[in-house]
PDB file of C-alpha atoms in Angstrom:
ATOM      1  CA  UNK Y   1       8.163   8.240  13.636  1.00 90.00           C
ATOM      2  CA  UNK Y   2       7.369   7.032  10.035  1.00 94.00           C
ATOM      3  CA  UNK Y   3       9.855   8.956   7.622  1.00 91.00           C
ATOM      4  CA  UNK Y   4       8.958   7.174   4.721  1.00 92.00           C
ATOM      5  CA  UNK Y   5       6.832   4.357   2.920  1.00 93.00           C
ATOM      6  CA  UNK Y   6       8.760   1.734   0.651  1.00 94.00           C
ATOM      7  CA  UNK Y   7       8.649  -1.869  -0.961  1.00 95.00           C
ATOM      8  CA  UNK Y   8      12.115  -3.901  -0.932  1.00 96.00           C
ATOM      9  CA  UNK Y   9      12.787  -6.950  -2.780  1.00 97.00           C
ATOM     10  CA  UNK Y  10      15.774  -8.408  -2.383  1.00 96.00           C
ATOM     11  CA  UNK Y  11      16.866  -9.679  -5.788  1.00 95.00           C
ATOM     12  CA  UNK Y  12      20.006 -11.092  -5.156  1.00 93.00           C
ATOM     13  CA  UNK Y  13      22.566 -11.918  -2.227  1.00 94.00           C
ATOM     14  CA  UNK Y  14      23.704  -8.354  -2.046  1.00 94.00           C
ATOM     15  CA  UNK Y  15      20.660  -6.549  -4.194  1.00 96.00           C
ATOM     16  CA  UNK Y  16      18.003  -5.112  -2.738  1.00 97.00           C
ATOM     17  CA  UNK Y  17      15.200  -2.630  -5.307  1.00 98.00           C
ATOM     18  CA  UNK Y  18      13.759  -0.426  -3.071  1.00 98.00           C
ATOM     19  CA  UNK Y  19      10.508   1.569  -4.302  1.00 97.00           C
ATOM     20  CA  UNK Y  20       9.101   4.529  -2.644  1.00 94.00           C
ATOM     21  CA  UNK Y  21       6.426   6.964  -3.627  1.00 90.00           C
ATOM     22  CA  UNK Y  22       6.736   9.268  -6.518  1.00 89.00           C
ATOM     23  CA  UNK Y  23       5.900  12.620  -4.782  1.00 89.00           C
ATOM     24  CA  UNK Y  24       8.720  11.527  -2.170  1.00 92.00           C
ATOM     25  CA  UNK Y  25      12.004  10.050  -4.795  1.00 95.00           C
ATOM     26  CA  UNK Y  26      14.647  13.086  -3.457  1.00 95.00           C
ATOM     27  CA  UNK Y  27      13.387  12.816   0.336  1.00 94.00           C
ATOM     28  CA  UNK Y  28      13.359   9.284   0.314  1.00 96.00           C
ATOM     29  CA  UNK Y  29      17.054   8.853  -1.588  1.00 96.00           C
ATOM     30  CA  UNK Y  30      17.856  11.503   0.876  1.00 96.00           C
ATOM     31  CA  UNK Y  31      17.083  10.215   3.957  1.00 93.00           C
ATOM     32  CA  UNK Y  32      18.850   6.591   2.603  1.00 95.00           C
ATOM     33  CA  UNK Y  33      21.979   8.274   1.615  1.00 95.00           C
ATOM     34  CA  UNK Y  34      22.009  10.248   4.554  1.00 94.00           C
ATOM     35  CA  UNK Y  35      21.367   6.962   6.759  1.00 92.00           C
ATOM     36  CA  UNK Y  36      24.270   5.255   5.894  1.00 92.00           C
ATOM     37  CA  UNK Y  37      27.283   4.621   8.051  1.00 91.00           C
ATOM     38  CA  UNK Y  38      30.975   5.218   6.907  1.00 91.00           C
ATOM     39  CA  UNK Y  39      31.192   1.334   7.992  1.00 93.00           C
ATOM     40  CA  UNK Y  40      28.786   0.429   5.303  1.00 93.00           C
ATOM     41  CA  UNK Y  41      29.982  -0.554   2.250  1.00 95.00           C
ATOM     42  CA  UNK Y  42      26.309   0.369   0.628  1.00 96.00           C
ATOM     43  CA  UNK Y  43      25.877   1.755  -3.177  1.00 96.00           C
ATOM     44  CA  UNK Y  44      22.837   3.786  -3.316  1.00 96.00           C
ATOM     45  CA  UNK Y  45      21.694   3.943  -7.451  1.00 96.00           C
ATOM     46  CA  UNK Y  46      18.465   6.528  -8.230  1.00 97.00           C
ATOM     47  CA  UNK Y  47      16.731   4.832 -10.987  1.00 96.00           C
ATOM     48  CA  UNK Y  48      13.482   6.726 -11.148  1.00 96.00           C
ATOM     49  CA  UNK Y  49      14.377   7.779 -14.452  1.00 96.00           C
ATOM     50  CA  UNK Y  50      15.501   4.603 -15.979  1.00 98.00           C
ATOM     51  CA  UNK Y  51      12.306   2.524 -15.177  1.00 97.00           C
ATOM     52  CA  UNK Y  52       8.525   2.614 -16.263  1.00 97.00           C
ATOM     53  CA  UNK Y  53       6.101   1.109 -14.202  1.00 97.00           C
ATOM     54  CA  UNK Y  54       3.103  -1.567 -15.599  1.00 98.00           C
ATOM     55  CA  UNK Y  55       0.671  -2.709 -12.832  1.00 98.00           C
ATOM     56  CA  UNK Y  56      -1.423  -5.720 -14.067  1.00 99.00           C
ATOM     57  CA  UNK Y  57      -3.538  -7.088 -12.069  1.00 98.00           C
ATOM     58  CA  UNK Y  58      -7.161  -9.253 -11.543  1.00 98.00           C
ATOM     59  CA  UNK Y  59      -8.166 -12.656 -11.762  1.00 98.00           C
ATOM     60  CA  UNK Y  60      -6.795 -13.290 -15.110  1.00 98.00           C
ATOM     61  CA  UNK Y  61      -3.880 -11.702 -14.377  1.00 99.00           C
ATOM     62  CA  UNK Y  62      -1.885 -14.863 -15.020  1.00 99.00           C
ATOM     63  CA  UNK Y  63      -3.484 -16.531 -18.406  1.00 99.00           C
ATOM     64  CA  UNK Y  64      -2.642 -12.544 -19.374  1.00 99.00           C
ATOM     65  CA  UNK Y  65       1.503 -13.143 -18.506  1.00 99.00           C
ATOM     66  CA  UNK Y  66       1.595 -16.750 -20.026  1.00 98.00           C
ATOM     67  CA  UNK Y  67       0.965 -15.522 -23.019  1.00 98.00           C
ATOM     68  CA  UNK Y  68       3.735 -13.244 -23.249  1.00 99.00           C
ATOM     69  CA  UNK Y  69       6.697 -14.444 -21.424  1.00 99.00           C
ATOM     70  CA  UNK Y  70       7.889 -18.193 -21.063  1.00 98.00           C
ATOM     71  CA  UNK Y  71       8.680 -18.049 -17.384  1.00 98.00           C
ATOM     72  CA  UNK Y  72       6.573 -20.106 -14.873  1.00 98.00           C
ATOM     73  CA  UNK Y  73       4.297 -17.649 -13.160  1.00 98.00           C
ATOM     74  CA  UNK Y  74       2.702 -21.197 -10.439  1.00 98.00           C
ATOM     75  CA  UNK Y  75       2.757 -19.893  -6.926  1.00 98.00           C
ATOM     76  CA  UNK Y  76       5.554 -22.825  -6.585  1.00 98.00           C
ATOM     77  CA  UNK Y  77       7.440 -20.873  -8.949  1.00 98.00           C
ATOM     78  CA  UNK Y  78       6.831 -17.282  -8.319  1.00 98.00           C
ATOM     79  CA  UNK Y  79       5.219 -16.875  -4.987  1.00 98.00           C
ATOM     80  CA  UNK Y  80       3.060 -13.720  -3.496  1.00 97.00           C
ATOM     81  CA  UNK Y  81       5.872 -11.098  -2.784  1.00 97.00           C
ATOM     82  CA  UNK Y  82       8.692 -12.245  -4.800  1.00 98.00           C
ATOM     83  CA  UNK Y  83      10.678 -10.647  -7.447  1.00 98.00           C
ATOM     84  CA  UNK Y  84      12.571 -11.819 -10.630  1.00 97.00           C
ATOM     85  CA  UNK Y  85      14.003 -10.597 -13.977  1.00 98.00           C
ATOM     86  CA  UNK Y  86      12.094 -11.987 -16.528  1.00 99.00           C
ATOM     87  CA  UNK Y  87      11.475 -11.656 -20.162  1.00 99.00           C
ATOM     88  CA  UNK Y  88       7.661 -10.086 -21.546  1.00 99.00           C
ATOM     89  CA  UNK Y  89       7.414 -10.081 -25.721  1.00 98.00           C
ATOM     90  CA  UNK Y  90      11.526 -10.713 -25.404  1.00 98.00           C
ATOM     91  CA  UNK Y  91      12.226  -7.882 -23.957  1.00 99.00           C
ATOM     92  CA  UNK Y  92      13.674  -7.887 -19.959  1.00 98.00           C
ATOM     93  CA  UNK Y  93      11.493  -6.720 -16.874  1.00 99.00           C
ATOM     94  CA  UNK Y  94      11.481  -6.647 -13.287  1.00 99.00           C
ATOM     95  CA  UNK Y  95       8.336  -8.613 -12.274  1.00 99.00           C
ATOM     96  CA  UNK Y  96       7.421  -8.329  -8.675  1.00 99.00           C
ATOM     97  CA  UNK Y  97       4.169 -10.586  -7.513  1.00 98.00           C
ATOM     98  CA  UNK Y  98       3.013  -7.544  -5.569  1.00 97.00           C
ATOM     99  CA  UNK Y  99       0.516  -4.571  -5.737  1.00 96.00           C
ATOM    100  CA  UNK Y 100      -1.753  -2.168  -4.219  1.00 96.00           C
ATOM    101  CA  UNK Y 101      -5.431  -3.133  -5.333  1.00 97.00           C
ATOM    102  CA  UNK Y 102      -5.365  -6.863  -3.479  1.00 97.00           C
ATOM    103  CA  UNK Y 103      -5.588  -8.409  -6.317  1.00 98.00           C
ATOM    104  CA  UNK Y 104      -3.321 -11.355  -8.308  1.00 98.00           C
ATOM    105  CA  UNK Y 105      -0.717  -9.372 -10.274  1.00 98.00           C
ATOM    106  CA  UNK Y 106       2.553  -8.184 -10.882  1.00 99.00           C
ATOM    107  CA  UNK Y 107       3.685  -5.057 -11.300  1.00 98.00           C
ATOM    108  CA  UNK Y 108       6.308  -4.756 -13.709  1.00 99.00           C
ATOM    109  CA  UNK Y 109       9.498  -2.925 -14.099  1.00 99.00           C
ATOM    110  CA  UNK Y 110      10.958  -2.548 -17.689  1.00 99.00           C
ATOM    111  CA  UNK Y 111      13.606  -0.750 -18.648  1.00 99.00           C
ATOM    112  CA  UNK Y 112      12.205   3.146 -19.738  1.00 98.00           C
ATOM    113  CA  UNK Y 113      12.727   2.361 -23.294  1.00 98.00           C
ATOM    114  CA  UNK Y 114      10.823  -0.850 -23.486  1.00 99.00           C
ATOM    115  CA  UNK Y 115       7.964   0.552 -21.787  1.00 99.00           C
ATOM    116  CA  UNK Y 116       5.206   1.099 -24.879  1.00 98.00           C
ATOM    117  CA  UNK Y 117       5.945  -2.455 -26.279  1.00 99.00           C
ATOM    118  CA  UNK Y 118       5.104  -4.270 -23.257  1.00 99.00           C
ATOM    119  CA  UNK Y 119       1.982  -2.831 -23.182  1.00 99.00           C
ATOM    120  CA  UNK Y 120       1.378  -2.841 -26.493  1.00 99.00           C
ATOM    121  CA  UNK Y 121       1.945  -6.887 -25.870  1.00 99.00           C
ATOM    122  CA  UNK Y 122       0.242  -7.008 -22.420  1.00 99.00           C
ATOM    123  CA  UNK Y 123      -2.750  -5.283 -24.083  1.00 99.00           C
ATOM    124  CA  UNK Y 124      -3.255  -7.572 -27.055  1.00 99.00           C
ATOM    125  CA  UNK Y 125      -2.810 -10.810 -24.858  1.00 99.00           C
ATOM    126  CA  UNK Y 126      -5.265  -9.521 -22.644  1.00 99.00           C
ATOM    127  CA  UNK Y 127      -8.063  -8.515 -25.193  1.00 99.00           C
ATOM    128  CA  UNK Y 128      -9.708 -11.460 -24.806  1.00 98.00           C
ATOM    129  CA  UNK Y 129      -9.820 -11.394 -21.172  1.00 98.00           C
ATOM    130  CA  UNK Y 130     -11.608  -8.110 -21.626  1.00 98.00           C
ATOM    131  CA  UNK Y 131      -8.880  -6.143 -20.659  1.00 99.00           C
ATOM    132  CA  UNK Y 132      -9.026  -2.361 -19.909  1.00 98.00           C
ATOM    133  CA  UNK Y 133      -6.928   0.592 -18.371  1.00 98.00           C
ATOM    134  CA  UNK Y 134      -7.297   2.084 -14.784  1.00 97.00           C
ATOM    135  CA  UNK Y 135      -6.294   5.089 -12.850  1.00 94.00           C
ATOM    136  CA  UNK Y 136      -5.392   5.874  -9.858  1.00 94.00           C
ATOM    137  CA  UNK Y 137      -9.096   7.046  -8.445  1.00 95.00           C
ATOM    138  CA  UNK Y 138      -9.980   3.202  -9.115  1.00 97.00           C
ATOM    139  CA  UNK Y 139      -6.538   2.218  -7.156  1.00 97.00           C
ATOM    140  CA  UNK Y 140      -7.554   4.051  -4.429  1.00 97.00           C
ATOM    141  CA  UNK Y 141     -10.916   2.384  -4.231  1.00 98.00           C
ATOM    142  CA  UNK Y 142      -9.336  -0.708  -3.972  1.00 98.00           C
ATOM    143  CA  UNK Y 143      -6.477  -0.126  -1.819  1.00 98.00           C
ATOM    144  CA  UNK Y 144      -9.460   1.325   0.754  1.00 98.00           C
ATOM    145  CA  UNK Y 145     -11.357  -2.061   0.652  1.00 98.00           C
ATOM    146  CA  UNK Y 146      -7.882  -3.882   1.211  1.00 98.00           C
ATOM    147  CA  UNK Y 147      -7.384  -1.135   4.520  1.00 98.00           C
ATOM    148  CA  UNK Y 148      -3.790  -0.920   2.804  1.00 98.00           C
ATOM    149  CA  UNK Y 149      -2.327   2.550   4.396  1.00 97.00           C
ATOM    150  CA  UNK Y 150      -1.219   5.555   2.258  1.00 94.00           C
ATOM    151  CA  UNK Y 151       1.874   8.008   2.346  1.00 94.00           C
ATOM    152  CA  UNK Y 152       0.573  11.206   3.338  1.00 94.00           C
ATOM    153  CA  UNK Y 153      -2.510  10.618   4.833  1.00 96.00           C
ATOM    154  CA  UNK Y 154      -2.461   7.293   7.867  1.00 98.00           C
ATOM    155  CA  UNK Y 155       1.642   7.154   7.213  1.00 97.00           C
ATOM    156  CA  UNK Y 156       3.572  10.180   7.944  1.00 95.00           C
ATOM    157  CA  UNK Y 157       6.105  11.434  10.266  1.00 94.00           C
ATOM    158  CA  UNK Y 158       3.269  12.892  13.114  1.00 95.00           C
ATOM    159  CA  UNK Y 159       2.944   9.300  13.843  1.00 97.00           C
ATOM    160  CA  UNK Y 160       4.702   5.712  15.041  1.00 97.00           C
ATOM    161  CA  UNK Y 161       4.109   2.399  13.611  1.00 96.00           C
ATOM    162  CA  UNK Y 162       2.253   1.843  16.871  1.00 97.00           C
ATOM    163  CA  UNK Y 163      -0.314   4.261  16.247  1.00 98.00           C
ATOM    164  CA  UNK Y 164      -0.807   3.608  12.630  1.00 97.00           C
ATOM    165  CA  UNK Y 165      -1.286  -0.225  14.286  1.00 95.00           C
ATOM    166  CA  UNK Y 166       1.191  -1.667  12.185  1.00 95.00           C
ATOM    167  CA  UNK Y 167       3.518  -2.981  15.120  1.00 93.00           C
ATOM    168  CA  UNK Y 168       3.531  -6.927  13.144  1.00 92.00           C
ATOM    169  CA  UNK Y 169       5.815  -5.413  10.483  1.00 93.00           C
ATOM    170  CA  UNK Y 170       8.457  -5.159  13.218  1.00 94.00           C
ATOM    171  CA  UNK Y 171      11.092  -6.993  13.817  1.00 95.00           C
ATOM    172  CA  UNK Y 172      12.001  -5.720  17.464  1.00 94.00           C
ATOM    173  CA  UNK Y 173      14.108  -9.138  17.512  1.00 94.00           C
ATOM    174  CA  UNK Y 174      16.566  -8.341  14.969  1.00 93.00           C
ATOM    175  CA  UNK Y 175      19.367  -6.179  16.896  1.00 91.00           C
ATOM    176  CA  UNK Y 176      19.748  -2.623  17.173  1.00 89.00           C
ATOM    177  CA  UNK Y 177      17.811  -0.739  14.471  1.00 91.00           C
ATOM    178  CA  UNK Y 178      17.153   2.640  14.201  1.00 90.00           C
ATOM    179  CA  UNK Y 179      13.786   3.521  15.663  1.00 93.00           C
ATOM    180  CA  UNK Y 180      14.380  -0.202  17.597  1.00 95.00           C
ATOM    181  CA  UNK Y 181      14.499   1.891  21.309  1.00 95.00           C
ATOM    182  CA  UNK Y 182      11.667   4.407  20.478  1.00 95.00           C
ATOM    183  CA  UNK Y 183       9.634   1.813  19.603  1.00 96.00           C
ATOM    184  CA  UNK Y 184       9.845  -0.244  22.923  1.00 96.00           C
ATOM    185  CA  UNK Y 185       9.613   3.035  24.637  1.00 96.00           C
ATOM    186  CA  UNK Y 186       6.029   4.012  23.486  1.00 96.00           C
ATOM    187  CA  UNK Y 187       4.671   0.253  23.902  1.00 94.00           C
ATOM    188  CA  UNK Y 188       4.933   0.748  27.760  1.00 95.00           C
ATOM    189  CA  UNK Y 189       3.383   4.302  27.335  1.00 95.00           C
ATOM    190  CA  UNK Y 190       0.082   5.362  27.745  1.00 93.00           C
ATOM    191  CA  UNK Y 191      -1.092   5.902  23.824  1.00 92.00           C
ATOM    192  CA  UNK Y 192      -2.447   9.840  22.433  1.00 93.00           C
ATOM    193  CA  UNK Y 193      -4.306   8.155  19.901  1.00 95.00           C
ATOM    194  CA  UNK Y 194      -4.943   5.250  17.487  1.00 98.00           C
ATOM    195  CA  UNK Y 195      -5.201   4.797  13.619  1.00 98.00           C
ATOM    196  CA  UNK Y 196      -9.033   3.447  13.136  1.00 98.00           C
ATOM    197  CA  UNK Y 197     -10.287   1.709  10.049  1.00 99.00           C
ATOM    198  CA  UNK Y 198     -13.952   2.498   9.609  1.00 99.00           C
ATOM    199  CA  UNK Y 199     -17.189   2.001   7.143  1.00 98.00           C
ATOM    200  CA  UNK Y 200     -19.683   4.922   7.147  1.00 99.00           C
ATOM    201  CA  UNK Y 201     -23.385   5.512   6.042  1.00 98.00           C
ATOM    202  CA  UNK Y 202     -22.452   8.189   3.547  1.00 94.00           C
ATOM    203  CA  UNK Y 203     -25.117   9.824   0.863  1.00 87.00           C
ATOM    204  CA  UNK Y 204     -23.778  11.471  -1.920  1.00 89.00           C
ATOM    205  CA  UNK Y 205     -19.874  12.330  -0.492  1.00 94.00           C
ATOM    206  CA  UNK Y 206     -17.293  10.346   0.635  1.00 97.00           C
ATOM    207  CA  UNK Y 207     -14.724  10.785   3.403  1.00 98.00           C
ATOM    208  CA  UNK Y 208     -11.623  12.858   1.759  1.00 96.00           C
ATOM    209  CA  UNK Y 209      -9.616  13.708   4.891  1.00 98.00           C
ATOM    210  CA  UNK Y 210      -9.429  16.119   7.332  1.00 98.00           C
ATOM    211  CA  UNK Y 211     -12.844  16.039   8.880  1.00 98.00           C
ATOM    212  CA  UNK Y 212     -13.647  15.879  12.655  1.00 98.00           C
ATOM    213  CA  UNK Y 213     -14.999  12.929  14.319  1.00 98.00           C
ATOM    214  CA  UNK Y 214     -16.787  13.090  17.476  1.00 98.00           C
ATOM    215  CA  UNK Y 215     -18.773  10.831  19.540  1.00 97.00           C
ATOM    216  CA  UNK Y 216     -21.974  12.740  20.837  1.00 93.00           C
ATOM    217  CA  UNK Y 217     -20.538  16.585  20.463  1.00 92.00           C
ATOM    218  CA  UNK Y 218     -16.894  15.910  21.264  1.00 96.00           C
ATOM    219  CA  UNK Y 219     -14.315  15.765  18.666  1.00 97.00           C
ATOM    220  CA  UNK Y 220     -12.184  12.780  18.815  1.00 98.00           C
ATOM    221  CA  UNK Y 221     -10.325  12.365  16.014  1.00 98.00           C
ATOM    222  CA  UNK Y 222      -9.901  13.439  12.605  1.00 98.00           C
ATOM    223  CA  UNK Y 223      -9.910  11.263   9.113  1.00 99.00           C
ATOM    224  CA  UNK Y 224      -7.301  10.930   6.705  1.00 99.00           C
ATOM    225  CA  UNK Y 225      -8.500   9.117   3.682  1.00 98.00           C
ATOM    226  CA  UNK Y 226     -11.489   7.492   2.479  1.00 98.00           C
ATOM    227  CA  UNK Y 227     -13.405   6.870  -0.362  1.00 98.00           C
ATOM    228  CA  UNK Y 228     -16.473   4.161  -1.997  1.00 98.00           C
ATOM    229  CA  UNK Y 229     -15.691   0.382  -1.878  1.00 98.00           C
ATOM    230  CA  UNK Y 230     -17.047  -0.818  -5.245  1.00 97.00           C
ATOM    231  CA  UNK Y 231     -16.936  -4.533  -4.520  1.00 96.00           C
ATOM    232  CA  UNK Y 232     -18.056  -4.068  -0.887  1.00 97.00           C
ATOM    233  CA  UNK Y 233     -20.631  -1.077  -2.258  1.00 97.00           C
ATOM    234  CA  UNK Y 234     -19.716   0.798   1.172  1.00 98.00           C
ATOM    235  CA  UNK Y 235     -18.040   3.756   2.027  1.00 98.00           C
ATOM    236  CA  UNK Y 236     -14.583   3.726   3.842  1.00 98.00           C
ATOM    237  CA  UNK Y 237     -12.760   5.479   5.602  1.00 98.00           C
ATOM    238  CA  UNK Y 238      -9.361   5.877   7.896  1.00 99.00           C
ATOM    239  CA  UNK Y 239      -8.884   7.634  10.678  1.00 99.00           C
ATOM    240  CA  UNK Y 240      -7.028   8.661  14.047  1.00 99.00           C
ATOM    241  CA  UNK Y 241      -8.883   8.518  17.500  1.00 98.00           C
ATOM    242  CA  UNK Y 242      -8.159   8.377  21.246  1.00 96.00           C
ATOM    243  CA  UNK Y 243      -7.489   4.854  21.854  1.00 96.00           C
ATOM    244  CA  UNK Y 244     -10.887   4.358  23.759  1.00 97.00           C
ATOM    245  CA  UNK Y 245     -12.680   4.882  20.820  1.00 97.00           C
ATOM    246  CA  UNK Y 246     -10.916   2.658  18.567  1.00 97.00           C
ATOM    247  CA  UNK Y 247     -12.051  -1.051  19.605  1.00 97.00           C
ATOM    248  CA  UNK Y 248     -13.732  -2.309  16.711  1.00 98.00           C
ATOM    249  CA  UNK Y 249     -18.015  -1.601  17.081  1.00 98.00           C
ATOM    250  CA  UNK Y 250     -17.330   1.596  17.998  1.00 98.00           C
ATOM    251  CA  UNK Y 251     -20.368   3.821  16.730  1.00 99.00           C
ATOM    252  CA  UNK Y 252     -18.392   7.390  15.844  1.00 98.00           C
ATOM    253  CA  UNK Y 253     -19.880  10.346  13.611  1.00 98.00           C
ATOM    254  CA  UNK Y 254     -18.241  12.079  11.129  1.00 98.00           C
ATOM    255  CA  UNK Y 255     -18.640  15.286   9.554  1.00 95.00           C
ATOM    256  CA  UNK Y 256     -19.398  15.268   5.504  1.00 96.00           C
ATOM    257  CA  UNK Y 257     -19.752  18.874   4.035  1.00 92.00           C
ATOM    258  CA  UNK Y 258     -22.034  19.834   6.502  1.00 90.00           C
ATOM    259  CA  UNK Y 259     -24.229  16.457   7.379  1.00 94.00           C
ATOM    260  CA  UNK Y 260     -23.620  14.655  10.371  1.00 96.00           C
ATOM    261  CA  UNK Y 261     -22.871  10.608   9.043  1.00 98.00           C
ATOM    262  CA  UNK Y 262     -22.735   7.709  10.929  1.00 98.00           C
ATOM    263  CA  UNK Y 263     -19.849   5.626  10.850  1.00 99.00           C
ATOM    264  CA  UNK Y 264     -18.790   2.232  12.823  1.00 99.00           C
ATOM    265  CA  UNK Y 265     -15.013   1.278  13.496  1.00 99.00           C
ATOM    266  CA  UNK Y 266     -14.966  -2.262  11.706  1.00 98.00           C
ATOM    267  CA  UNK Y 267     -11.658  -4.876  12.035  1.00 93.00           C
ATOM    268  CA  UNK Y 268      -9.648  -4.366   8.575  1.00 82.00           C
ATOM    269  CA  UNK Y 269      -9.960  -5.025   5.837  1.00 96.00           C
ATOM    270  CA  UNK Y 270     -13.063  -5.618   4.717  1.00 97.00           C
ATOM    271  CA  UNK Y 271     -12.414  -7.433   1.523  1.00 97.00           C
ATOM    272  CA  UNK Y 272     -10.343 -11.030   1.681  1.00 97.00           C
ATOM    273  CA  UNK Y 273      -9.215 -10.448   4.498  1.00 96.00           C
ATOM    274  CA  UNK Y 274      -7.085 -13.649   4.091  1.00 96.00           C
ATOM    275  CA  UNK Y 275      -5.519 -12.301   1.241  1.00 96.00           C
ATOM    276  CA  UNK Y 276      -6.767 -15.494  -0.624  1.00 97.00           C
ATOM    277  CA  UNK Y 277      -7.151 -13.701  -4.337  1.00 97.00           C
ATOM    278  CA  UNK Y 278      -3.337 -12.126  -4.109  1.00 96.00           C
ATOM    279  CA  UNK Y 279      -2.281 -15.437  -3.167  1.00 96.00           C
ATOM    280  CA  UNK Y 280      -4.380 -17.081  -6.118  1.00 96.00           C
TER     281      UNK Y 280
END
């Protein structure tokens, strides 16, 4: 099952920043400390509290960071998902090329303190770029179009990296992991159900999770997430199906606060697929 959600960078031989979601720090630090062998010689550090968190990100993304910190920010030199310690207006950071919009960016990792004057010096580089704030409804948008899976809704511990179809982020290679067995168990089982990506003819609602699907007047499967792609101007959705309904084409309807909506199981993600502007 899928106990947790993280991003690891590994920022030196024996390093390794590991970020989780906020609404699960004392699980997650919980389940790691728990985890570890007495074999291990493994430090586990909480930093929550010791760390702010910038995300900048969009096109100009970079002519935004070259004017505040001398380090070269080429893919060459800082590639998609990478991390490095860097300086912004003098003052140090963790920069990792990565985020959750699908976008060129970083999101950056100052110390607590130093928080307000990087974005006091983000903010003023970026003012000619037209640059502006945004919140998490507008991150959610984003992350929908880019079919990028939340904690909570398609990740959570009712379900296998199988059925949330995210089987390439394993390594069943590597040796014995834990997990490693389960996993090779369920791929010679017949599956209960499959995570479905999907776009639907919505009016004046989007999907918000937890509504029935059915094709004709049998349920199927229920949502978990969704909202409205502003680039792709459609509405999105993600949701969990009997496998024989989850080929993409598929023709499913959904249930929106009492109207009956058409939606259509589409191949993910809709927007660069090939990742082309994070790799910009």
């Amino acid at each position: 099952r899928i106990n947790a959600e993280m991003t690891i960078t590994r920022m030196g031989n024996d390093q390794f920043y590991v970020l989780s979601a906020a609404g699960a720090e004392i699980r997650d630090v919980d389940y790691l400390t728990q985890a570890k062998t007495a074999e291990e010689n493994v430090e586990i550090v909480n930093t929550t509290d010791k760390r702010g968190v910038l995300v900048l990100a969009g096109p100009k993304a970079r002519e935004v960071m070259v004017k505040v910190t001398e380090e070269k920010l080429d893919n060459a030199s800082f590639p998609w998902l990478t991390g490095k310690d860097i300086n912004i207006a003098g003052l140090p950071t963790r920069a990792l090329r990565i985020n959750y919009v699908g976008e060129l960016g970083w999101e950056l990792h100052p110390p607590i303190e130093h928080l307000e004057a990087i974005y006091d010096a983000l903010w003023q580089a970026g003012e000619e770029f037209g640059i502006a704030d945004f919140g998490l409804y507008a991150v959610d948008s984003l992350r929908m179009e880019k079919a990028y899976r939340h904690w909570g809704g398609e990740l959570t511990n009712e379900v296998t990296m199988i059925d949330a179809d995210m089987e390439r982020f394993i390594k069943l290679d590597k040796d014995n992991f834990i997990g490693k067995a389960a996993t090779l168990r369920q791929q010679q089982e017949e599956r209960l159900f499959q995570l479905v990506y999907f776009e639907i003819e919505a009016t004046d609602s989007d999907v918000h999770g937890g509504e029935p699907i059915f094709i004709s007047d049998k349920c199927v499967g229920i949502t978990t997430s969704g909202g409205y792609g502003h680039f792709t101007k459609k509405s999105l959705g993600f949701g969990y199906v009997d496998p024989v309904n989850s080929k993409p084409g598929t023709a499913l309807d959904i249930d929106l606060l009492g109207e009956r909506c058409r939606a259509t199981v589409i191949k993910d993600p809709i927007y660069d697929p090939t990742n082309e502007r994070l790799k910009a």
